[in-house]
Amino acid sequence: MGNDKVKEIQFEPFNKIGLCFSGGGYRATFFTLGILSYLDAISYKNKSLLKSVKALSTVSGGTLTGVAFAKALQEKDFDFKTFFKTFYNTFTPTNDVLLKSAVRKLSDDNIWKTNSHKNRSLINAFALTYSEMPLFKGAFDSFREESIHQLENVCFNATDFSFGLTYRFQNKGYFGNNPLFKYNQSAINALKNQIQLGDVIASSSCFPVGFEPMVFPDDYIKIRDDKAYKELKKSDLFKNGVGIMDGGITDNQGIGSMVLINNRMKNTDNGALDLIIVNDVGSYKMNPWEPDTRKIESNSTLQQAIDKILKYFSFKLIYVLILFTGILIITLNFLNVFGEKASSNISVIGGFITGFGVLVTVLGYIVSKIKALQLSKLNTLFNKNVPEPIVDDVMSFKNLDISLIKVMISNRISSSMTMINDVFLKQIRRINYDYFYSKSEYKNKRITATIYKLNGVETPYNKNTDYNQDIKPFPSDELKNISLIASKTPTTLWWDQNDIDNNRMESLIACGQFTICYELLEYILELKADKESGISDFKEINKLESVLKTQWQAFNKNPLWLVNDLK
């Protein structure tokens, strides 16, 4: 019966929109702010496209914008332009104190006494900072299914470190992910609305290496006497806590969660989404990995270096000789061997030598004992963890030159970082896009707005002449430059001097605005060219197209015109 209902609901573009906000630090935060501001600026059937947004799926840096917008939207007197100014003014380089506040909290003992439920970590310091900011202040109960305004579905994505699956902070469907939710549904449902939005943002944005995981439910629930918390902690899966980290690990565009949202909406009275807009600041390309090319010289082997260190710290007979020399000088001086009476200067010298002798003798003895104990532990650890068939091969490393070992370690670290931050994430990105664009049910219902599309840079993947021939004018040099500045923004949650000098914040917002303008024009052209679209009346669509063309021309003359109007 649910499927019959879906067939009866006619596809109407721009009626029900879902937005995906990718990860990417502030690059994502302000590109997506530009997307929201442009959707607010244009209308379809006398209603801004922003008012047609019914679902959000966000990741990492995009979650900052997504949470703030979703929260503000629940206010009775919500006005987007007011929201924009508040968000903009909070994060201008002059006003942005996110990083400074988090670092200050991390070093403040009183903060952690007040928030003793949290582990003392950088990501929890960020979480506490988010929670204090008016934009993000409040708990997840702002999005209760029965009372949420306009947005039918919100999903802020992270990744769990128990099953390696997407962990969804969402108002409908299971909270978290299937295995964890099914394990103890009642306790999780009882706790989810207590979770602070600052913790949600931190969970979604704590990218690997830069941050450590948060721990659920320990870092999230302050009242430890809560019945649901105690119940959850009794279970095997949660007794030691579940690590929660960056949503970009499993899906950096939030596409998977939006597909699930759309599937749920199919069986509602209003039907599925009419349009899904994926807003992506990730790159399809990567800087090639380069090996360490430092010169390998024969200085000393690892074994020789270890022997030198051990020899240096070993107990030596000379330490005892120094001690006895000092004692002998003091004794002889006391017996007046050096003169008619004892010399105070000689006593000082003897005392110094004696003190030094005692120090090095005791330290040498202690270090030798510790060294022997640690070597014993290392040997035990080595024997337990290295398979016997390869013991001889592993031990042969001790004869390698140190400079060679440095190069080997450098290459392993740099290639591992490339794998984590580039190869792995890009492969996940490709898989999600392949799935999204291979499904016929999303035909005429999808747009992808990428931060780099209009920057004019020619790559092995595309040429800078690959602009739609039916959209005029082609991107101006000024527009391409703004897009290039935006797309080169590093993945950080702060502004450095280079960002300030390049006016990156405003460039990112403007890039989001003119990119979605261009993508909407392309989308309409594709709709009109598709004879099987099912759309018979293009009157309202033509009106929207006319406005888009006018504004596209304005963006080419001055890419920052809308930012200047809004700020």
XYZ file of C-alpha atoms in Angstrom:
567
model
C 0.000 0.000 0.000
C 2.892 2.316 0.786
C 4.287 1.779 -2.740
C 0.899 2.656 -4.301
C 0.938 5.893 -2.335
C 4.360 6.740 -3.724
C 3.176 6.266 -7.318
C 0.224 8.589 -6.810
C 2.390 11.514 -5.679
C 3.574 13.418 -8.745
C 7.175 14.603 -8.985
C 7.358 18.353 -8.568
C 10.876 19.862 -8.641
C 11.777 22.181 -5.763
C 8.787 21.103 -3.658
C 10.659 18.985 -1.084
C 14.423 19.497 -0.937
C 17.111 17.590 0.948
C 20.528 19.149 1.590
C 23.779 17.267 2.178
C 26.637 19.267 3.687
C 30.075 17.658 3.357
C 32.987 17.784 5.742
C 36.003 20.021 5.269
C 36.471 22.326 8.262
C 35.610 25.999 7.790
C 35.816 25.416 4.028
C 32.619 23.381 4.345
C 31.065 25.607 7.007
C 31.034 28.752 4.912
C 30.529 27.222 1.475
C 27.306 25.718 2.841
C 26.354 29.019 4.479
C 26.564 30.429 0.956
C 24.283 27.633 -0.303
C 21.653 28.398 2.351
C 21.813 32.138 1.726
C 21.281 31.731 -2.009
C 18.376 29.316 -1.581
C 16.804 31.968 0.654
C 17.356 34.622 -2.014
C 15.423 32.898 -4.824
C 11.821 31.739 -5.038
C 9.739 29.098 -6.747
C 5.978 29.584 -6.784
C 6.333 32.678 -4.577
C 8.183 30.727 -1.844
C 11.922 30.804 -1.201
C 13.650 27.544 -2.021
C 15.029 27.533 1.522
C 11.493 27.094 2.869
C 11.206 23.928 0.781
C 14.153 22.265 2.546
C 12.722 19.302 4.461
C 15.821 17.265 5.275
C 19.436 17.826 6.327
C 22.349 15.387 6.382
C 25.635 16.938 7.477
C 29.218 15.932 8.167
C 32.091 17.529 10.096
C 32.565 21.206 9.117
C 29.174 21.150 7.406
C 27.609 20.143 10.715
C 28.473 23.538 12.237
C 26.259 25.229 9.644
C 23.653 22.474 9.707
C 23.143 22.443 13.486
C 23.056 26.245 13.740
C 20.538 26.554 10.889
C 18.313 23.707 12.098
C 18.298 25.119 15.638
C 17.550 28.701 14.512
C 14.762 27.441 12.273
C 12.897 26.188 15.349
C 12.607 29.707 16.759
C 9.185 31.341 16.337
C 10.643 34.577 15.008
C 13.159 32.929 12.651
C 14.467 35.233 9.950
C 17.224 33.945 7.709
C 18.911 37.292 7.175
C 19.182 37.757 10.949
C 20.564 34.235 11.275
C 23.102 34.917 8.523
C 24.400 38.068 10.208
C 24.688 36.322 13.563
C 26.563 33.374 12.094
C 28.758 35.627 9.949
C 29.662 37.964 12.819
C 30.419 35.062 15.169
C 33.073 33.647 12.880
C 34.742 36.657 11.287
C 38.512 36.442 11.887
C 38.237 39.346 14.344
C 35.511 37.682 16.430
C 36.307 33.975 16.019
C 37.535 32.605 19.349
C 36.730 28.923 18.827
C 40.302 27.617 18.844
C 41.537 29.995 21.563
C 38.589 29.164 23.817
C 39.057 25.424 23.351
C 42.790 25.550 24.106
C 42.165 27.748 27.157
C 39.560 25.284 28.436
C 41.922 22.363 27.925
C 44.462 23.916 30.311
C 41.933 25.094 32.936
C 41.642 22.620 35.831
C 38.387 24.169 37.040
C 36.666 23.465 33.714
C 37.282 19.751 34.125
C 36.213 19.746 37.758
C 32.921 21.346 36.692
C 32.578 18.879 33.808
C 33.983 15.834 35.535
C 31.868 13.520 33.376
C 34.057 14.341 30.366
C 37.496 13.004 29.555
C 40.029 15.824 29.490
C 40.805 16.080 25.784
C 41.016 18.654 23.006
C 37.794 17.485 21.341
C 35.870 17.771 24.612
C 37.312 21.271 25.047
C 35.880 22.093 21.602
C 32.564 20.482 22.586
C 32.298 22.667 25.696
C 33.163 25.749 23.635
C 30.463 24.960 21.060
C 27.926 24.435 23.846
C 28.552 27.924 25.208
C 28.046 29.649 21.854
C 24.499 31.034 21.352
C 24.410 29.559 17.832
C 24.803 26.025 19.175
C 23.546 26.249 22.750
C 20.909 23.686 23.667
C 20.215 19.971 23.498
C 19.100 17.526 20.822
C 15.511 17.764 22.075
C 15.258 20.865 19.848
C 14.575 18.395 17.030
C 11.959 16.145 18.607
C 10.107 14.295 15.885
C 6.705 15.421 17.109
C 7.497 19.139 17.301
C 10.218 19.993 14.767
C 9.376 22.888 12.449
C 9.828 22.697 8.643
C 12.625 20.131 8.714
C 11.081 16.678 8.797
C 14.467 14.981 9.154
C 17.810 16.084 10.555
C 20.865 13.851 10.637
C 24.311 14.876 11.838
C 26.825 12.187 10.944
C 29.771 10.736 12.854
C 31.493 7.308 12.902
C 31.512 4.714 15.667
C 34.719 2.894 16.598
C 33.031 -0.325 17.703
C 31.602 -1.436 14.359
C 33.149 1.109 11.977
C 29.718 2.335 10.831
C 28.134 5.736 10.392
C 26.826 6.993 13.738
C 23.748 9.146 13.137
C 22.518 11.840 15.508
C 19.063 11.953 13.948
C 15.515 12.762 14.987
C 13.858 9.877 13.129
C 14.843 6.261 12.651
C 17.428 4.660 14.906
C 19.733 6.948 16.858
C 23.368 5.985 16.367
C 23.467 2.924 14.149
C 21.622 -0.363 13.860
C 23.853 -2.688 15.949
C 24.286 -0.229 18.816
C 20.666 0.974 18.787
C 19.142 -2.508 18.720
C 21.325 -3.535 21.633
C 19.524 -1.171 24.020
C 16.839 0.922 22.300
C 14.994 2.098 25.403
C 18.079 3.507 27.144
C 19.388 5.262 24.022
C 15.990 6.807 23.265
C 15.792 8.019 26.863
C 19.240 9.634 26.666
C 19.389 11.095 23.151
C 17.425 14.273 23.871
C 19.830 15.137 26.731
C 22.816 15.268 24.385
C 24.126 18.797 23.920
C 24.329 20.168 20.390
C 27.928 21.155 21.109
C 28.715 17.461 21.646
C 26.948 16.562 18.403
C 29.061 19.061 16.450
C 32.264 17.906 18.133
C 31.429 14.255 17.415
C 30.867 14.976 13.738
C 33.940 17.173 13.298
C 36.721 15.481 15.311
C 38.808 14.450 12.322
C 41.499 11.740 12.704
C 45.009 12.658 13.891
C 43.909 16.213 14.746
C 41.548 15.002 17.469
C 40.790 11.936 19.546
C 37.392 10.178 19.606
C 34.651 11.161 22.041
C 33.213 8.390 24.213
C 29.493 7.570 24.273
C 27.663 7.802 26.642
C 30.319 8.970 29.144
C 31.325 12.255 27.482
C 27.718 13.111 26.641
C 25.666 12.490 29.786
C 26.439 14.660 32.805
C 23.930 13.176 35.252
C 25.477 9.840 36.141
C 22.552 8.896 38.399
C 20.275 8.843 35.356
C 18.489 5.491 35.213
C 18.954 5.131 31.440
C 22.668 5.931 31.700
C 23.174 3.271 34.380
C 21.215 0.755 32.323
C 23.324 1.438 29.244
C 26.600 1.179 31.147
C 25.664 -2.295 32.368
C 25.626 -3.626 28.816
C 28.754 -5.165 27.313
C 28.865 -2.839 24.294
C 28.717 0.336 26.363
C 30.374 -0.498 29.684
C 33.758 0.801 28.458
C 32.180 3.409 26.182
C 31.884 3.600 22.402
C 34.357 5.771 20.511
C 32.660 8.362 18.286
C 34.608 10.287 15.679
C 34.456 12.279 12.426
C 31.566 11.434 10.094
C 33.829 11.809 7.075
C 35.490 8.479 7.802
C 32.526 6.524 6.433
C 30.710 9.129 4.296
C 32.165 12.616 3.917
C 29.191 13.922 1.921
C 26.313 12.601 4.056
C 24.826 10.867 1.002
C 24.182 7.514 2.677
C 22.116 9.083 5.455
C 20.126 11.177 2.994
C 19.286 8.047 0.986
C 17.936 6.439 4.170
C 15.945 9.589 4.947
C 14.461 9.566 1.453
C 13.520 5.895 1.784
C 11.643 6.663 5.014
C 9.858 9.595 3.434
C 8.581 7.447 0.568
C 6.082 5.839 2.906
C 4.716 9.092 4.329
C 1.715 11.053 3.098
C 3.980 13.683 1.518
C 6.150 11.184 -0.307
C 9.855 11.171 -1.138
C 12.106 14.158 -1.715
C 11.865 15.903 -5.076
C 15.433 17.138 -5.097
C 18.624 16.218 -3.208
C 21.433 18.768 -3.339
C 24.861 17.451 -2.329
C 27.154 20.333 -1.388
C 30.713 19.080 -1.458
C 33.984 20.854 -0.643
C 36.035 17.669 -0.906
C 38.333 17.249 -3.867
C 38.320 14.457 -6.406
C 42.071 14.916 -6.877
C 45.035 14.531 -4.554
C 48.648 15.566 -4.354
C 50.754 12.561 -5.384
C 52.718 10.920 -2.595
C 56.448 11.563 -2.836
C 59.136 9.408 -1.201
C 61.738 10.737 1.213
C 64.766 11.523 -0.942
C 67.302 12.324 1.795
C 70.760 10.869 1.220
C 71.502 7.630 3.037
C 74.914 7.722 4.681
C 76.767 5.075 6.641
C 77.084 6.583 10.107
C 76.155 3.890 12.571
C 73.742 1.005 12.754
C 70.741 0.811 15.019
C 72.541 -1.779 17.145
C 75.553 0.509 17.531
C 73.351 3.442 18.525
C 71.518 1.321 21.107
C 74.819 0.057 22.500
C 76.102 3.644 22.844
C 72.984 4.715 24.717
C 73.053 1.708 27.016
C 76.761 2.163 27.638
C 76.242 5.834 28.448
C 73.657 5.068 31.111
C 75.387 2.009 32.566
C 76.862 1.982 36.070
C 80.613 2.782 35.854
C 83.519 2.245 38.279
C 84.683 5.812 37.679
C 81.555 7.059 39.485
C 82.754 5.272 42.664
C 86.291 6.603 42.166
C 84.946 10.171 41.945
C 83.009 9.610 45.186
C 86.046 8.237 47.039
C 88.283 11.012 45.670
C 85.959 13.605 47.175
C 85.868 11.791 50.521
C 89.670 11.434 50.485
C 90.178 15.172 49.857
C 87.865 16.077 52.742
C 89.601 13.562 55.063
C 93.122 14.679 54.193
C 92.125 18.311 54.575
C 90.641 17.517 58.013
C 93.975 15.872 58.984
C 95.825 19.073 57.988
C 97.745 17.317 55.235
C 97.476 20.415 52.977
C 98.559 22.945 55.608
C 98.783 23.882 59.248
C 95.013 23.903 59.454
C 92.061 22.703 57.397
C 91.296 24.911 54.343
C 87.685 25.918 53.765
C 88.297 26.182 50.012
C 89.625 22.634 49.869
C 86.603 21.474 51.915
C 84.244 23.068 49.380
C 86.083 21.414 46.503
C 86.066 18.062 48.268
C 82.390 18.427 49.142
C 81.495 19.243 45.543
C 83.410 16.235 44.207
C 81.839 13.994 46.848
C 78.325 15.265 46.075
C 78.824 14.767 42.361
C 80.198 11.276 43.000
C 77.185 10.348 45.129
C 74.808 11.699 42.495
C 76.274 9.858 39.502
C 76.812 6.658 41.494
C 73.206 6.513 42.738
C 71.760 7.563 39.370
C 73.941 5.072 37.528
C 72.790 2.283 39.822
C 69.089 3.258 39.521
C 69.225 3.694 35.733
C 70.996 0.342 35.341
C 68.269 -1.386 37.347
C 65.496 0.361 35.396
C 67.254 -0.423 32.116
C 67.525 -4.100 32.995
C 63.870 -4.210 34.030
C 62.674 -2.432 30.881
C 64.808 -4.600 28.627
C 63.285 -7.640 30.292
C 59.780 -6.283 29.638
C 60.655 -5.379 26.040
C 62.007 -8.870 25.420
C 58.832 -10.385 26.865
C 56.678 -8.077 24.728
C 58.770 -8.843 21.657
C 58.532 -12.598 22.159
C 54.753 -12.436 22.657
C 53.988 -10.306 19.596
C 56.544 -11.304 16.970
C 55.800 -14.666 15.289
C 58.666 -17.084 15.795
C 59.265 -17.742 12.049
C 60.169 -14.079 11.460
C 62.126 -13.343 14.664
C 65.473 -13.585 12.855
C 64.243 -11.280 10.062
C 63.003 -8.668 12.518
C 66.216 -8.829 14.563
C 68.231 -8.193 11.393
C 66.894 -4.600 11.426
C 69.334 -3.818 14.233
C 72.158 -3.989 11.702
C 70.596 -1.396 9.371
C 72.079 2.080 9.135
C 70.199 4.733 11.149
C 69.803 7.078 8.150
C 68.163 4.219 6.219
C 65.803 3.526 9.124
C 64.855 7.237 9.235
C 63.915 7.146 5.535
C 61.951 3.917 6.008
C 59.996 5.386 8.939
C 59.419 8.680 7.090
C 58.039 6.886 4.022
C 55.753 4.711 6.135
C 54.351 7.667 8.087
C 53.843 9.915 5.032
C 52.257 7.149 2.942
C 49.990 6.154 5.835
C 48.823 9.764 6.238
C 48.168 9.961 2.491
C 46.175 6.745 2.692
C 44.075 7.984 5.648
C 43.482 11.566 4.506
C 43.355 11.115 0.735
C 43.162 7.619 -0.754
C 40.693 6.138 1.743
C 38.366 9.161 1.908
C 38.366 9.613 -1.862
C 37.578 5.948 -2.411
C 34.606 6.204 -0.026
C 33.572 9.389 -1.859
C 33.652 7.621 -5.235
C 31.635 4.677 -3.918
C 28.919 6.955 -2.513
C 28.690 9.011 -5.683
C 28.656 5.899 -7.876
C 25.735 4.593 -5.836
C 23.908 7.920 -5.850
C 24.241 8.455 -9.603
C 23.612 4.853 -10.604
C 20.119 4.765 -9.076
C 17.459 5.551 -11.684
C 15.022 6.661 -8.964
C 17.157 9.782 -8.425
C 17.088 10.834 -12.066
C 16.035 14.516 -12.238
C 16.196 14.597 -8.450
C 19.867 15.296 -7.759
C 22.333 18.155 -7.929
C 25.959 18.159 -6.833
C 27.489 21.543 -6.063
C 31.277 21.282 -5.712
C 33.512 24.064 -4.483
C 36.071 23.617 -7.254
C 33.759 23.401 -10.291
C 34.091 27.025 -11.393
C 37.709 27.758 -10.396
C 39.002 27.454 -13.973
C 41.826 25.066 -13.084
C 42.516 22.412 -15.704
C 43.139 18.951 -14.284
C 43.521 15.416 -15.680
C 39.832 14.965 -14.773
C 38.376 18.027 -16.487
C 39.333 20.960 -18.678
C 38.553 24.533 -17.741
C 36.580 24.788 -20.972
C 34.050 22.173 -19.778
C 31.430 24.801 -18.955
C 27.839 24.409 -20.086
C 27.611 25.976 -23.523
C 24.017 27.081 -22.851
C 24.871 29.119 -19.753
C 26.202 32.552 -20.641
C 28.397 34.258 -19.845
C 31.139 31.744 -19.098
C 32.638 32.280 -15.641
C 34.523 35.569 -15.475
C 38.144 35.767 -14.366
C 37.061 37.436 -11.117
C 34.516 34.713 -10.383
C 37.032 31.962 -11.149
C 39.568 33.638 -8.867
C 37.085 33.769 -5.971
C 36.291 30.095 -6.546
C 40.004 29.239 -6.612
C 40.628 31.115 -3.330
C 37.715 29.234 -1.764
C 38.754 25.804 -3.028
C 42.308 26.266 -1.714
C 41.136 26.890 1.862
C 42.806 24.330 4.166
C 40.759 21.936 6.306
C 40.925 23.807 9.612
C 38.557 25.175 12.253
C 40.319 28.522 12.545
C 41.544 31.377 10.356
C 45.258 31.988 9.884
C 46.861 35.125 8.468
C 46.888 33.677 4.952
C 43.118 33.106 5.168
C 42.625 36.686 6.318
C 44.869 38.121 3.594
C 42.905 36.218 0.922
C 39.490 37.128 2.386
C 38.672 33.428 2.432
C 35.579 33.626 4.619
C 33.674 35.873 2.196
C 35.117 34.016 -0.815
C 33.754 30.724 0.540
C 30.271 32.154 1.089
C 30.229 33.766 -2.354
C 31.503 30.546 -3.948
C 28.595 28.643 -2.423
C 26.154 31.257 -3.745
C 27.287 31.458 -7.359
C 28.037 27.727 -7.588
C 24.494 26.710 -6.599
C 23.123 29.392 -8.943
C 25.061 27.776 -11.800
C 24.068 24.238 -10.774
C 20.364 25.163 -10.600
C 20.594 26.586 -14.115
C 22.172 23.349 -15.355
C 19.531 21.324 -13.538
C 16.678 23.253 -15.172
C 18.249 22.896 -18.614
C 18.484 19.119 -18.084
C 14.854 18.967 -16.920
C 13.657 20.836 -19.985
C 15.713 18.617 -22.297
C 14.333 15.402 -20.784
C 11.106 14.459 -22.549
C 10.460 11.806 -19.882
C 10.692 14.171 -16.923
C 6.915 14.017 -16.399
C 6.707 17.815 -16.209
C 4.085 19.274 -18.560
C 4.016 22.891 -17.393
C 7.317 24.763 -17.210
C 5.800 28.180 -16.513
C 7.044 28.458 -12.911
C 10.327 26.787 -13.763
C 10.888 29.294 -16.558
C 10.337 32.143 -14.097
C 12.954 30.691 -11.786
C 15.334 30.169 -14.709
C 14.983 33.816 -15.701
C 15.922 34.977 -12.191
C 18.866 32.571 -12.091
C 20.200 33.889 -15.410
C 19.967 37.492 -14.217
C 21.755 36.691 -10.990
C 24.377 34.587 -12.753
C 25.250 37.656 -14.817
C 25.442 39.725 -11.628
C 27.784 37.189 -10.015
C 30.115 37.393 -12.998
C 30.333 41.170 -12.665
C 30.740 41.126 -8.879
C 30.974 37.660 -7.230
C 30.600 39.216 -3.754
C 27.425 41.251 -4.399
C 25.100 39.001 -2.379
C 27.573 38.621 0.497
C 27.837 42.398 0.687
C 24.051 42.703 0.744
C 23.679 40.192 3.566
C 26.526 40.945 5.958
